[in-house]
Structures are given as C-alpha cells and as structure tokens.
XYZ file of C-alpha atoms in Angstrom:
652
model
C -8.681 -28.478 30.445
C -9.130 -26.732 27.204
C -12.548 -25.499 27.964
C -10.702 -24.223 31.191
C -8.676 -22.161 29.141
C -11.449 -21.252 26.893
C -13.106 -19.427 29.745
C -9.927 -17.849 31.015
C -9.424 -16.390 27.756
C -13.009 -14.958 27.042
C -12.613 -13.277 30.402
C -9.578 -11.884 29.346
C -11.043 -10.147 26.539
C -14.338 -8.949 28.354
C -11.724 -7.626 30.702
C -9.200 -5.533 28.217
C -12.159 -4.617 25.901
C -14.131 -3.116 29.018
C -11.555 -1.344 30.258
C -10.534 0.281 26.971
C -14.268 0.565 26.125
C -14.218 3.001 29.472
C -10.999 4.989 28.446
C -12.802 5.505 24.887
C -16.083 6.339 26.494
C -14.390 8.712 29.589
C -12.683 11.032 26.867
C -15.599 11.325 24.755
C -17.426 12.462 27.263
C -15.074 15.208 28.934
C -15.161 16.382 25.912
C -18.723 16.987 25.524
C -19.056 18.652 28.909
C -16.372 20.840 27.507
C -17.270 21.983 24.465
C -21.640 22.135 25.192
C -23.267 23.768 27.781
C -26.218 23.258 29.953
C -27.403 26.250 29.638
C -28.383 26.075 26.253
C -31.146 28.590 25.133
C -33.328 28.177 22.235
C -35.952 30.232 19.966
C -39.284 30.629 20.278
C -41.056 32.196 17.595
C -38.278 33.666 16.202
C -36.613 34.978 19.083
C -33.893 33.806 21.565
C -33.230 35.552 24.361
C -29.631 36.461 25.400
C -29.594 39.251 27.814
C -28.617 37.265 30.555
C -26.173 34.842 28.532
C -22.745 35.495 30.011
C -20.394 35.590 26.653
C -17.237 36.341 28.595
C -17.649 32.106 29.260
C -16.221 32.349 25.628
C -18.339 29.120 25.162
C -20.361 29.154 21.723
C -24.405 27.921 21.237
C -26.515 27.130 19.224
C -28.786 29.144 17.316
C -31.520 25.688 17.427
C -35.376 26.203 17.793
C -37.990 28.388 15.969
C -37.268 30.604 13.640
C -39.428 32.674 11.228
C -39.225 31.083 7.330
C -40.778 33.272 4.120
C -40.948 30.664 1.494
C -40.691 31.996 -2.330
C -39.603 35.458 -0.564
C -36.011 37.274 0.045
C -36.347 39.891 2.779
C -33.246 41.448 1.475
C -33.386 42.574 -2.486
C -30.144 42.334 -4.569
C -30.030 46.208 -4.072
C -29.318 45.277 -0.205
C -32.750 47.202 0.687
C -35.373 45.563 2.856
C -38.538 43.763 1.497
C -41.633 43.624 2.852
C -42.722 40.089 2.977
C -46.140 39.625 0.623
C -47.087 36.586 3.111
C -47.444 35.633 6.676
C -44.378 34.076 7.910
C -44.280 30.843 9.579
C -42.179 29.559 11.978
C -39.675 26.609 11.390
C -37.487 24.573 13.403
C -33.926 25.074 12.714
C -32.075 22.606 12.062
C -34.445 20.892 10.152
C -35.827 20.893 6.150
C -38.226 23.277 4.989
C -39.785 20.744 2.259
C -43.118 20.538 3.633
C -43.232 24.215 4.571
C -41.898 25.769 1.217
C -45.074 25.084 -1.152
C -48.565 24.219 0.589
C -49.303 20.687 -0.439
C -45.984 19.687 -2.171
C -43.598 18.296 -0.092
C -40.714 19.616 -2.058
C -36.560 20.049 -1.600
C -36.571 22.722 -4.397
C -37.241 26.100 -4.242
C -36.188 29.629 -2.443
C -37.073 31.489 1.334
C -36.057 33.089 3.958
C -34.908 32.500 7.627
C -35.353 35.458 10.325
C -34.128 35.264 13.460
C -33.882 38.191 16.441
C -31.615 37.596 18.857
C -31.893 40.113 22.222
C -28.439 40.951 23.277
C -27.731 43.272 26.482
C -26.313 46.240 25.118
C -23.913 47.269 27.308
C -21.806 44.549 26.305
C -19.472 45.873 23.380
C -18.875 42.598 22.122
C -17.263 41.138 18.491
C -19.692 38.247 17.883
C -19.979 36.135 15.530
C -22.008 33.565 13.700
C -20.667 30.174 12.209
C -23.456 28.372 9.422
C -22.501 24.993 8.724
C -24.598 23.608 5.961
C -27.641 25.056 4.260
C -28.742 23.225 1.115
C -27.453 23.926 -1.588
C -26.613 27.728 -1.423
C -27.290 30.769 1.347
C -26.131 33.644 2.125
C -26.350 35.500 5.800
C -27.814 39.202 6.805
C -27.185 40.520 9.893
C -29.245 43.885 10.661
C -29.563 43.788 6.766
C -25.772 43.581 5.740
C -24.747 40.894 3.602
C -21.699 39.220 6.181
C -21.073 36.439 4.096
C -22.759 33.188 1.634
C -22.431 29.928 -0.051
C -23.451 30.048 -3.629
C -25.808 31.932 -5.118
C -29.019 32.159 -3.921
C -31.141 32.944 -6.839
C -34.941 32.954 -7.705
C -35.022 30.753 -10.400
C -32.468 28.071 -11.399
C -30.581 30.641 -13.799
C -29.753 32.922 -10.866
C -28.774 30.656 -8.809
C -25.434 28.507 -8.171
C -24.975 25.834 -5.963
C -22.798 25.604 -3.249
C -22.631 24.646 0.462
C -19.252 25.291 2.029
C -19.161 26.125 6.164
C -17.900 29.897 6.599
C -18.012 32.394 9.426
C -18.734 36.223 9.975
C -17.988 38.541 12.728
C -20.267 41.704 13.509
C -20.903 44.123 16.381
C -24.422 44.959 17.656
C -23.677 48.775 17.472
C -25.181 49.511 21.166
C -28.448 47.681 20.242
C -30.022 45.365 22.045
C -31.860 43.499 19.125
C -29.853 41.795 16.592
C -31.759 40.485 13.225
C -30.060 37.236 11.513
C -31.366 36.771 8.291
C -30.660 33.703 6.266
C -31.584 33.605 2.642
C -31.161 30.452 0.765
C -32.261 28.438 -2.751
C -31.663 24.869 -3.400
C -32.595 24.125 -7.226
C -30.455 21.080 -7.734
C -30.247 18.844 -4.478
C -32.943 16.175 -4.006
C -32.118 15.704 -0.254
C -33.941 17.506 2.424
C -33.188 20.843 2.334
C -32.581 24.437 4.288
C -30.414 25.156 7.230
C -29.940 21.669 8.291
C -27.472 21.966 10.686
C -26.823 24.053 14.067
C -25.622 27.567 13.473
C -23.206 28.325 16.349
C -23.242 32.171 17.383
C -20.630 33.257 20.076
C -17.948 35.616 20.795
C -15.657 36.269 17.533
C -12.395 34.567 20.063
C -14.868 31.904 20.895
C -16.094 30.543 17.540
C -12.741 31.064 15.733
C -11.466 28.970 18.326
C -13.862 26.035 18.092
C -13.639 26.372 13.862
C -9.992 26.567 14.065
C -9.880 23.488 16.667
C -11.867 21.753 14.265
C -10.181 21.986 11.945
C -6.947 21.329 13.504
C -8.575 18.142 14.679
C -10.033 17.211 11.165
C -6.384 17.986 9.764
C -4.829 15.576 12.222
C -7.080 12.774 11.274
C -6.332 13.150 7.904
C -2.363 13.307 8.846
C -2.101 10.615 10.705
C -4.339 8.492 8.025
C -2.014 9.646 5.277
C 1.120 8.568 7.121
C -0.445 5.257 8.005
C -1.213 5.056 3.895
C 2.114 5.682 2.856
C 4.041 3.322 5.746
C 1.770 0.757 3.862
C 2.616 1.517 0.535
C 6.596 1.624 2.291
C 6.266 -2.045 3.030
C 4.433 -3.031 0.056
C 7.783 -2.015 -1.892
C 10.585 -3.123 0.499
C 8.875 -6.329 1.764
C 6.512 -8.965 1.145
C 4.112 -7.475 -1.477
C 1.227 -8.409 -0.092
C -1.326 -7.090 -2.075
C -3.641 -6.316 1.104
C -1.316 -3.826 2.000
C -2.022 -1.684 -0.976
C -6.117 -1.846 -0.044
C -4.997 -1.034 3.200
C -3.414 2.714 1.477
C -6.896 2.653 -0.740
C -9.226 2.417 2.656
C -7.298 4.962 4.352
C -7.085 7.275 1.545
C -10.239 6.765 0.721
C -11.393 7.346 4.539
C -9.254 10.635 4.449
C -11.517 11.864 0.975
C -14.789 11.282 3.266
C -13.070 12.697 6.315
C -12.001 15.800 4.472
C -15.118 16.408 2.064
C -18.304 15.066 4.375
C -17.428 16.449 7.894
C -18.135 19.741 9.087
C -15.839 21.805 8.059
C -15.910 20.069 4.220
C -11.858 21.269 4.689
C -11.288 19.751 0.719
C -13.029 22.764 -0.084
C -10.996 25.022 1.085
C -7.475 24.218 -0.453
C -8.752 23.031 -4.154
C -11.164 24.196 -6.274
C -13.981 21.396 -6.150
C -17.171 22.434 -7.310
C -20.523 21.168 -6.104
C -20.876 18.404 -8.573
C -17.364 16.882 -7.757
C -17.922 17.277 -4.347
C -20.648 14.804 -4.132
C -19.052 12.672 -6.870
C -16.194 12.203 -4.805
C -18.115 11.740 -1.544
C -19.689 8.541 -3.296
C -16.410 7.589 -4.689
C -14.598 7.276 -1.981
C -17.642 5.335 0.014
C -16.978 2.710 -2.708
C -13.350 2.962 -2.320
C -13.726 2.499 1.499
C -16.412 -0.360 0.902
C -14.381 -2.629 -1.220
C -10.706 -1.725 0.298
C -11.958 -2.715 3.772
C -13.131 -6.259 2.742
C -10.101 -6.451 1.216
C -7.588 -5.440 3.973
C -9.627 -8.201 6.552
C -9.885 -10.695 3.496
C -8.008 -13.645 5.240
C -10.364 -13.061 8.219
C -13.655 -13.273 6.145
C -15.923 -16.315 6.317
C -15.153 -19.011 3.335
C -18.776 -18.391 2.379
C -17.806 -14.998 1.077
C -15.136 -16.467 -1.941
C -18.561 -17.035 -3.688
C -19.766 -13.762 -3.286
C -16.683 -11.536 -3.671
C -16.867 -11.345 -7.559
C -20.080 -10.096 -7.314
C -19.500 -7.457 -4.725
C -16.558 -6.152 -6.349
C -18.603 -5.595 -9.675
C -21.240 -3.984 -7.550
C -18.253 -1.298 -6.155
C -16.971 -1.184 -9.825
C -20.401 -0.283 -11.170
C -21.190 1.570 -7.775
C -17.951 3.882 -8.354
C -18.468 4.348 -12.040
C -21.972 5.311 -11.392
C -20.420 8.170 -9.267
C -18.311 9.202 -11.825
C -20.671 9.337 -14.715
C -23.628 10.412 -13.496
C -24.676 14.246 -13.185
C -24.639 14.849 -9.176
C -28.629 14.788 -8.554
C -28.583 11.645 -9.459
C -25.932 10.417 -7.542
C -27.372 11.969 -4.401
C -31.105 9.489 -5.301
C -29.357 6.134 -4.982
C -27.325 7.217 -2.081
C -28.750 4.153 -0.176
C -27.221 2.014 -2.607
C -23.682 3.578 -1.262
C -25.152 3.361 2.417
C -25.814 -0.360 1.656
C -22.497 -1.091 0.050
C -20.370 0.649 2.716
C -22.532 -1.197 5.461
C -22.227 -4.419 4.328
C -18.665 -4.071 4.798
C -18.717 -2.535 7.961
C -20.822 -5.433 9.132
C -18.574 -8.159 7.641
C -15.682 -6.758 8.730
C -17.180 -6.279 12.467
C -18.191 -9.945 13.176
C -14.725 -11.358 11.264
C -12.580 -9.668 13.758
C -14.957 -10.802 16.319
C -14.391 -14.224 15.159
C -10.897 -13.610 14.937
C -10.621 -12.399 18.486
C -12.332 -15.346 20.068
C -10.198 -18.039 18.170
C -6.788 -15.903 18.960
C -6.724 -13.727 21.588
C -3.414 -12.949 21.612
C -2.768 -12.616 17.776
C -5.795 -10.223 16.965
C -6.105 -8.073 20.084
C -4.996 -5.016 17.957
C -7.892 -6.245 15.767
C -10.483 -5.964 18.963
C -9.190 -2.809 19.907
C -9.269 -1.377 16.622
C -12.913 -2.961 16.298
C -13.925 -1.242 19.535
C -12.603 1.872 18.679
C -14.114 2.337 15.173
C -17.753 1.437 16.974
C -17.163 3.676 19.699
C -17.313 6.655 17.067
C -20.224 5.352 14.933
C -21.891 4.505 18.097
C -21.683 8.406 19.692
C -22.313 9.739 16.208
C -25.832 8.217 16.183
C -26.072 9.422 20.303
C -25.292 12.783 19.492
C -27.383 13.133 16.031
C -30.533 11.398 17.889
C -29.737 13.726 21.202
C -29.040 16.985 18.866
C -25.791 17.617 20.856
C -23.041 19.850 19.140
C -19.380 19.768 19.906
C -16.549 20.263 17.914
C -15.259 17.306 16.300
C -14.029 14.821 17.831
C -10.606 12.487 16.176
C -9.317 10.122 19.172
C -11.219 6.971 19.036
C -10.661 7.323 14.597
C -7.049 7.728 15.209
C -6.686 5.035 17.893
C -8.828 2.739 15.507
C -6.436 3.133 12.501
C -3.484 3.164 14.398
C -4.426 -0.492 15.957
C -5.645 -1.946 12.537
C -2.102 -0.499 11.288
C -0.255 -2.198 14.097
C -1.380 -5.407 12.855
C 0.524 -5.152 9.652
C 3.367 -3.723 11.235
C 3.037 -6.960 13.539
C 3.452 -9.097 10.445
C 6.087 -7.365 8.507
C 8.122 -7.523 11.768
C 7.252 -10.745 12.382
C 8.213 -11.669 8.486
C 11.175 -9.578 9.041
C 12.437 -11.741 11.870
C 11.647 -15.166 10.659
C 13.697 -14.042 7.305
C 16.284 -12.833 9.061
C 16.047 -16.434 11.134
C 15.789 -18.554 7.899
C 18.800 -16.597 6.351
C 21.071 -16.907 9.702
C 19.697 -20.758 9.210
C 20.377 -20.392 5.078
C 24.110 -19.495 5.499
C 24.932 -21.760 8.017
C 23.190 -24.758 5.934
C 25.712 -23.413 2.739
C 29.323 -23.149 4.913
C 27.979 -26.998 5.762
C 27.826 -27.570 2.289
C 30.828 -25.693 1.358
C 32.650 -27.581 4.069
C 30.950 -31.169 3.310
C 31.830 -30.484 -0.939
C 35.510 -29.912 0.248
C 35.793 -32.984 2.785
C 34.017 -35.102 -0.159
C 36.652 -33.686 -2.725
C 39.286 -33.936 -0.373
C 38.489 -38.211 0.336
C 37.873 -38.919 -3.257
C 41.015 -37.083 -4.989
C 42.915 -39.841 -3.114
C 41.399 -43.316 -4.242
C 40.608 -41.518 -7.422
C 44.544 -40.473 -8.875
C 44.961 -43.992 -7.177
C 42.623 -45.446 -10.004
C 44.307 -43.032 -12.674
C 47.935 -43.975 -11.337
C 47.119 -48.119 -11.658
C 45.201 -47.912 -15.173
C 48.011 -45.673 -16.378
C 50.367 -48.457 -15.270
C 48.225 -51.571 -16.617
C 47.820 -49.845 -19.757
C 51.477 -48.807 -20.350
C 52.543 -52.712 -19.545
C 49.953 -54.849 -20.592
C 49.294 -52.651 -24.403
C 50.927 -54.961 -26.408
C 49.406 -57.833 -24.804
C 45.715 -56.633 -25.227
C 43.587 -56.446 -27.857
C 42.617 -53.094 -29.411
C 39.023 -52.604 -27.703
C 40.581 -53.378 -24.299
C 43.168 -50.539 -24.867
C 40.370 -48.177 -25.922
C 38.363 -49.335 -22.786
C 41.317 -48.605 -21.111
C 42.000 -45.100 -22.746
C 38.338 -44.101 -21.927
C 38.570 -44.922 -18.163
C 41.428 -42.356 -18.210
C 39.865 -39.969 -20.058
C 36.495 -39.989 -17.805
C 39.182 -40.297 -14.368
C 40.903 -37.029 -15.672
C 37.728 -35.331 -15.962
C 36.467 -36.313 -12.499
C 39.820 -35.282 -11.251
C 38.938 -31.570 -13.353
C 35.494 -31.721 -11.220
C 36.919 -32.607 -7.751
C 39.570 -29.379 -8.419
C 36.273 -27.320 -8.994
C 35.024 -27.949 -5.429
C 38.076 -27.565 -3.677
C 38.541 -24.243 -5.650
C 35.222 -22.890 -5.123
C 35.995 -23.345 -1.056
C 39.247 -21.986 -1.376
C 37.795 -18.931 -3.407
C 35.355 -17.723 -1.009
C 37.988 -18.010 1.533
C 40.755 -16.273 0.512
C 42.667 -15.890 -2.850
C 45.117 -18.895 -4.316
C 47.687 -17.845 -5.627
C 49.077 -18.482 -9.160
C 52.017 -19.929 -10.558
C 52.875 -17.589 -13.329
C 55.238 -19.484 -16.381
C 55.552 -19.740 -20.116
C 54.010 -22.414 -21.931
C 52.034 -23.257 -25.367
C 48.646 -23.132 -25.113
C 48.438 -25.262 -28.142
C 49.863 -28.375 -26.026
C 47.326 -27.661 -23.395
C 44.395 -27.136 -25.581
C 45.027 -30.601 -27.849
C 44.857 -33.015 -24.314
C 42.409 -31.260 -23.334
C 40.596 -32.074 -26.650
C 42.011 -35.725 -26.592
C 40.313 -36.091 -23.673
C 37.133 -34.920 -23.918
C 36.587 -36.450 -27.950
C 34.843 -39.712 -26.459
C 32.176 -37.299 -25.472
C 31.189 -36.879 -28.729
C 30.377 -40.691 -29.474
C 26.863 -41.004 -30.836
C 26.750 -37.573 -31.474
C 27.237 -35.429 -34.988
C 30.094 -33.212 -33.164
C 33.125 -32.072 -34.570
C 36.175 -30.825 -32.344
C 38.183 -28.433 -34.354
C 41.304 -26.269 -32.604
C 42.092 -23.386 -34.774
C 44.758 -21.586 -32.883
C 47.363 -21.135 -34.725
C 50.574 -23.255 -35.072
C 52.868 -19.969 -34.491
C 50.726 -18.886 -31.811
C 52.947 -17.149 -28.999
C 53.883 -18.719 -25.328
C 51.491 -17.173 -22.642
C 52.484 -16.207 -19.264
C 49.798 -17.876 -16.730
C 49.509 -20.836 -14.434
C 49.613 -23.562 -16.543
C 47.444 -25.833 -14.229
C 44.920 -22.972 -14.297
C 44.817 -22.366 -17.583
C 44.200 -26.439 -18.387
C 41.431 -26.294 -15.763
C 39.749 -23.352 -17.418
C 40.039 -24.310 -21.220
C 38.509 -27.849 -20.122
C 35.570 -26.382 -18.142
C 34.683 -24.022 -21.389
C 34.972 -26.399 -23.841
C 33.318 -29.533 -21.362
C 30.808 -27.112 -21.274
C 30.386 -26.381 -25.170
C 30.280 -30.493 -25.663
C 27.731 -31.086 -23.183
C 25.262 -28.389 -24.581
C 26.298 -29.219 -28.591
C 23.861 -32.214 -30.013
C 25.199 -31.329 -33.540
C 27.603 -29.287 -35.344
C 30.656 -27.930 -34.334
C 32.792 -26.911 -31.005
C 35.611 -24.740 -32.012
C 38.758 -22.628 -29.867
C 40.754 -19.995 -31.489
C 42.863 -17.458 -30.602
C 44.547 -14.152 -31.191
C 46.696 -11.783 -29.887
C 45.323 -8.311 -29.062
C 47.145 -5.452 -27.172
C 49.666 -7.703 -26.212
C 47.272 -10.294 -24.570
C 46.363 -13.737 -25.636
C 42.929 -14.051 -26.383
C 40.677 -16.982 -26.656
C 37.319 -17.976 -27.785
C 35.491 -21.119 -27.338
C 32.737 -21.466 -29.857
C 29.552 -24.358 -30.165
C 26.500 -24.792 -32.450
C 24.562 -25.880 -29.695
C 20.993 -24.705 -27.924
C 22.698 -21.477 -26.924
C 21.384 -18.963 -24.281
C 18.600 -16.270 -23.926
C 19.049 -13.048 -21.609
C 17.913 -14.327 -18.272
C 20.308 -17.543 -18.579
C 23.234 -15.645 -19.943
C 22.542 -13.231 -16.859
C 23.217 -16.081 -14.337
C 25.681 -18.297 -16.379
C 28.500 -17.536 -13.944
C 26.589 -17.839 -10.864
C 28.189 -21.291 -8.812
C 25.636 -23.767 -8.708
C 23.914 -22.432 -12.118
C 23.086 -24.168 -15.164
C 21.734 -24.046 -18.093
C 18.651 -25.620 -18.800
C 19.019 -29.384 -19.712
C 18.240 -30.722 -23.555
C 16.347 -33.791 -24.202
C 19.773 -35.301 -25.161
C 22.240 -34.156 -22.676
C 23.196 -36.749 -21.023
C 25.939 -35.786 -18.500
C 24.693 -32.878 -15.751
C 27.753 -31.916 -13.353
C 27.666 -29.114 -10.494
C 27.071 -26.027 -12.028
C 30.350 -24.417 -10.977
C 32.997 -24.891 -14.299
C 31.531 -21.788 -15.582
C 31.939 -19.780 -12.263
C 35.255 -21.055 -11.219
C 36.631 -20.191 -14.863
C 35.381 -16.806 -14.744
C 37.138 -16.277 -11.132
C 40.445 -17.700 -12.165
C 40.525 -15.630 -15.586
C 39.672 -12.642 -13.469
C 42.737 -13.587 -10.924
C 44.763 -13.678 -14.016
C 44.062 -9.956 -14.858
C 41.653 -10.988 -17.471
C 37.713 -11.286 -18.841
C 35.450 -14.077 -19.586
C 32.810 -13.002 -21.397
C 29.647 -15.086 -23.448
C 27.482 -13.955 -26.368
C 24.516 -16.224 -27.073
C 21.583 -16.234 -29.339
C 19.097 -19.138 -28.338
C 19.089 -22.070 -30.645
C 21.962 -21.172 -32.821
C 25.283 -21.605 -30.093
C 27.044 -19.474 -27.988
C-alpha cells in the first residue's frame, strides 16, 4: 500500500512541476519573440547594411559581427580631429575580446584601440537614432561621424591617462541626410585582467525604441530588487515579532545580498547610477555579495541539508569569511584573478541547496511544494541564461521566474510563522483553559479542606482548654504547636480562595478600628515555633502608643502573617523585625529580615501568584507562591502600597 502511494505521489509532482515548468518556459519565450527579431543583420568587414531595415518596427538590433579594430591607435585625437591610422586595420568580432588581436604574439587584456564601424542608413529617413553600449572593458568612449556622444572612463594611452570605468549609457544622433554613418569606439583597459573590449552587444535603434527597452530594463531590474527588499524586510518583521529563528535573518542576508548582485552585475549595473561607487568597489562588492549569497543560502535550507554537511559547515563558513575578507582587502585586480574561487563557493551552494529541496520534495510532497516550485523557478533562469549566452540572443531582461522563485522560497517561512502562529494561539486557548481548571480545582480543594480542617482547630482548642491541667507540659506544647501549624494552614487555604475570588471580581472589605499591635503579637505567637533550630529572633517594634487603623481586620491579619511567614521562611539567621509609623496620616509598616534577600530579576517577579523565591539549602517549608501576591492585592484594595527593597545576601 505504501509503495502505492509512493507512486501516486511522485506522479503528482512530475505532474505540478511539468506544468509549471511549461508556464515558466511559455513566458520566457513570448518574450524573446518580442523583444529579438529574425531579421537580425550583422557586419561584415566593418559594415552592416541597413537600407532596407524598417526602423518604424521601433524594434532595436544588434550591432554583432565584424568590425574594424586599430590596436595601440585612437582614430579620434583629444583635439576631436581625425587620425590617420599608422597600421592596417583588422577586423574583429564584436562582442568578443581583443586580447589576442591587440599585440602580435601576446595574448594580452591590457592595452588601448579602436573599433570602426559604418553603418549604411537610407537617407530619406529623418530619423533620431540611437546607440546603447553595454560593457566595454574597463573604459570607452563612443564617436559617431567623429563627435564624441558619450564614454565610460577615460580612455587614455598609458595608465596615467587613463581611468577606469564601465557603466552602460546611451546617445542619440541624427544621420544629417547621409546615408553612411561611422561608429567609432575607442577604449583602454589598463587595470582589468579579464578578457577585454566591447564584450557585449551594442543595441542601435530608433531614439523611442532603445529608451524604451533601457528604461524597461530597468524598470524590470528595479522590480526585482523591490520585491527582494520587501521579502528581506517581512523576514527581518518576523524575526522580531515571532520565533527568532535565526534562519530568518540569512534569509534577509541572501536576498540582500542577491539584490547587491542584481543591481551591480546585470546590464544596466543600476548601483551605479544612484551612488557614487567607483570601479574598485564595484567589483569588491560584486564578490562580496557572492559570498554573502553563498553562505546565507546554506543557511536559510540548513534543516534540509544532508547530516554529512554538520562536519563540513565550519569549514565552509571560514572559507566565505576568508572569501569575503579577501574581497574587501584586496586591490580589485586581484579580486577579479581568483574569481573562480567565488564561482566555486557560490556553486557549491547552489548545488547543495538544489538536491536538498529535491530530497525534501520526494519525502514531503505536500510540505515542500513551495520548495519545488521555488527550485524550478530559480533553474529555469540559470538554465535560459546559459541558452541565451551560448545562442548570443539579446533581450531585455527578464525578472518573472527570479521573482516567482523568491516569492515561493518566502512562502515557506510565511507557512511556518503561520503555522507557529496558530499552534500558539491553540496551546494558549489550551493554556488558559488548563489554569481556570486549576483556579477552579485550588478553590474546590480549599473549599473541602477549610471544613475538616477548623474541625481539627475547633476539637484541639477544646482538648487543650479541658484536659491542660491534666497534661504534662510537653503534651500542652504539642498541643499548642498543632494549633499554631492548623492556623497557618487555615492562612494558606484563605490564600486560594482569595486568589479565585480576585481574578473574579473584587471582595469587599470590612472597614473598622482596631490595634495593630494585638494583631501583629498572635501573629508572632504563632509563627515563633518556626524558628526552632534556627538562630532567629522575632522582634515587634511598633510602638506601644501606636494609633488604631481603619482596615479590615481579617485582612490586615492575613497580610501581616503572609509578610512576616515569608521573612521566617527565607531568614536562616539573624533577625525578622515589623515597625511602624505614621506618615501623612497613614499607618505605615515595614517588615524587615536578615535573610538571603533578593537580586533585580527576583524582586521583579516577587508579586507574581505562583512565584517564589529561590529555595536555600535550609528552607525547609515551600508553600504556593501566592502570600506575596495576595498581600500586595489586598493592600492595594485598601488604598495602599506594598513595596520591597532587597540587596542579595544581606535581607530584604
């Protein structure tokens, strides 16, 4: 039966992941056969031919195939004047490096030249075109019918002329009525070790058409970065109001991290445009955030890893530590040498993280399908990347399948949290039921014990008054004792019922004059035996003329016997003391002890029912935690404050 279902449930997911395989695959390519036509035309030795290239399409191409290179020569002086080349030009294909073209012999990234290109235009079209260059390593600037439009950098002779920079940027020009329009493309790399030249497509079009495709590229690179950000900070969100799981925070570090590559490695390089990064930062934090992504992305799938990997995961995280501080230290040129070592780190991840939510999906469909979709997704885009690079087809970027991938590895910690949310919201429901039983059940107890209890009291009381001069003296004090400990449980058994009747509603007082000196020496004759065996002294200090108080009398007594019960239990030696003063026309009262005292945190919860202190080696009773509490509620009904001030190890 269970390999039954086994079978039904791997056809399930052949059958959702094909199906939103197809979706993925169906909009990726309507949007190809939007954005690139068939009727792409390329150079041949140095010329393309656009007479009969219909711009009012307002579709952009590609300025791909041979184009005349001048290594170690600028066609166009600093004085904007025309050069005649000293050599031979040769033609180069574009896009494409010109390191085994720019010195005979040495295959070489570093160096200067030139780019020509003569595009044949009908001239009775008076059109605004205009040419977009995307990258040309590591600085360029563009000529068109020997006018500087635009450039990237400087492109100097030498390394002291020249400045390195390789931002995309556009410029519009008109072919004045002629049908021949030169392109000229000088650039210099001195500092970047990677293949250089133009190494991407220039687009040339109508000036509607490629501010169009920039500006939807743009939009479409902003969007991505958007909706990453907002998936960050929901993450960070519940990270502070819920759980804390910690792989919600490497969650916000992959997608922020993702965003950095996103905005600084795609075409447009849009970081670039809205702060001032230079070229050395630029690469640094291209590596950076590869290293961020690498290690945040094992860590966000951690619980879906293999158990092999706790053996390796100290490792790998030093290699990302030394990885990103490698990025940050060292001068750019370097950086860009051991990219494979980023390549490698980033992949490794990928890799991991593609077969564990494989696994993941096979055990539990149902549980990690957001985890297959996302998976799907985020191949989907790698996958048409490497088509289109291998294929040389050039669209404007494309964000769904990156946004649908994040948005389904988001959903599955929204999943939990909800799912958290709702199983605390279950276990409190289940919580506060559990305490109105116990509530209730303290009460009922309270309630069935009071009974046989005063019934105890009420007999010893008798025995004792009629039999005292018939028994000897340790028989009375046996006697006395019994009393003493009955009252006490009767004190306890009032604390329950009053903590029910508290939470329920307010009791009310009985408000008389009385000496609180009576009260306060029973109260002390009653609790002395708890001193036996221990170096305690009881000593009442309130005055003789002390004044009568207005209170509830029965309230009061149940009060002073929980503070200073309280004082006796926690006192091993030294001295438990009340006094009291008048103030402001109010009786005031202060129980004082020598005992283990409180620190901060304890003193914080010391009122709190069902709290107590923590329990010395020689305490002997315990009790229920709620004296304290109860005290502090019926002080409080009687207009007043209970207050503490403790210092730990020296009484409170």
């Amino acid at each position: 039966m269970s390999h039954i279902l086994h079978k039904i449930g791997n056809r399930k997911i052949f059958i959702i992941a094909s199906l939103f395989l197809i979706v993925l695959t169906g909009s990726r390519v309507l949007w190809i056969v939007s954005f690139h036509g068939i009727d792409q035309p390329y150079a041949v030795n140095g010329f393309v031919d656009l007479r009969d290239w219909n711009a009012a399409e307002s579709r952009t191409i590609t300025l791909d195939g041979q184009w005349e290179f001048y290594p170690g020569e600028r066609l166009i002086n600093d004085d904007k004047e025309r050069v005649k080349p000293v050599r031979k030009s040769q033609y180069i294909q574009v896009p494409g490096n010109w390191d085994a073209s720019l010195k005979p012999g040495d295959n070489t990234p570093y160096g200067y030249g030139s780019y020509r290109l003569r595009i044949l235009v009908n001239p009775d079209n008076d059109i605004n075109f205009s040419i977009r260059v995307p990258s040309v390593r590591s600085s360029s600037a563009l000529y068109v019918n020997g006018r500087l439009l635009a450039k990237s950098g400087e492109p100097g002779e030498n390394e002291k002329q020249y400045t390195a920079r390789n931002v995309p940027y556009s410029s519009s020009f008109t072919a004045n009525g002629s049908n021949l329009i030169e392109v000229v493309v000088q650039a210099a790399n001195f500092k970047d070790p990677r293949p250089s030249g133009i190494v991407r497509s220039m687009k040339f079009g109508t000036e509607e058409a490629i501010d169009r495709e920039t500006q939807l590229s743009m939009a479409m690179q902003q969007m991505v970065s958007v909706v990453f950000l907002m998936h960050a900070i929901y993450a960070i969100i519940l990270f502070v109001v819920g759980t804390r799981e910690k792989r919600l925070l490497y969650f916000s570090m992959l997608i922020v991290s993702a965003t950095l590559m996103n905005l600084l490695g795609t075409d447009e390089k849009l970081l670039h445009y809205w702060l001032p990064i230079n070229y050395e930062w630029g690469f640094k934090l291209v590596h950076l955030s590869m290293t961020g992504v690498a290690y945040s992305l094992l860590q966000s799938v951690s619980r879906l890893l293999p158990s092999f990997w706790s053996g390796i995961a100290p490792g790998y995280a030093l290699l990302c530590g030394v990885s990103a501080l490698l990025a940050l230290l060292l001068p750019a040129h370097y950086v860009v040498t051991i990219q494979p070592l980023y390549a490698s780190i980033v992949g490794i991840s990928i890799i991991l993280t593609i077969v564990s939510m494989l696994r993941a999906s096979r055990k539990d469909f149902k549980d990690n399908v957001l985890l297959l979709l996302s998976l799907i997704a985020f191949t989907s885009n790698f996958s048409w990347w490497g088509i289109m690079m291998a294929s040389g087809i050039k669209v404007v970027y494309y964000p769904f399948d990156l946004i649908v991938s994040t948005t389904c590895f988001a959903s599955v910690w929204f999943k939990q949290y909800f799912q958290i949310h709702f199983e605390t919201r279950r276990l409190a429901a289940k919580l506060q039921k559990a305490d109105e039983l116990k509530d209730e059940f303290l009460a009922n107890t309270s309630h069935e014990l009071r009974n046989p209890l005063h019934g105890i009291l009420n007999m010893s009381q008798a025995v004792l008054e009629r039999e005292r001069y018939s028994l000897n003296e340790k028989s009375i004090k046996d006697l006395e004792v019994l009393l003493s400990v009955g009252r006490r449980m009767s004190f306890m058994l009032n604390d329950l019922l009053d903590a029910a009747k508290l939470k329920e509603n307010i009791p009310r007082l009985q408000l008389q004059r009385f000496s609180i000196q009576t009260i306060v020496t029973g109260i002390l004759d009653m609790l002395h035996h708890m001193t036996e065996g221990k170096p305690v002294r009881l000593k009442d200090r309130i005055p003789d003329n002390f004044p009568q108080v207005i209170a509830d009398e029965n309230r009061v007594i149940q009060i002073v016997f929980n503070l200073l019960h309280n004082a006796i239990k926690f006192t091993n030696e030294g001295e438990v003391s009340i006094r009291g003063y008048v103030k402001d026309g109010k009786a005031h009262i202060a129980v004082a002890d020598t005992g283990s005292g409180m620190d901060h945190e304890t003193m914080r919860r010391v009122f709190e029912p069902y709290e107590q202190g923590d329990r010395s080696p020689t305490m002997i009773e315990g009790g229920f935690g709620l004296g304290l509490s109860i005290s502090k509620q019926l002080v409080e009904l009687h207009e007043g404050t209970l207050q503490v001030v403790s210092v730990p190890g020296q009484g409170s």
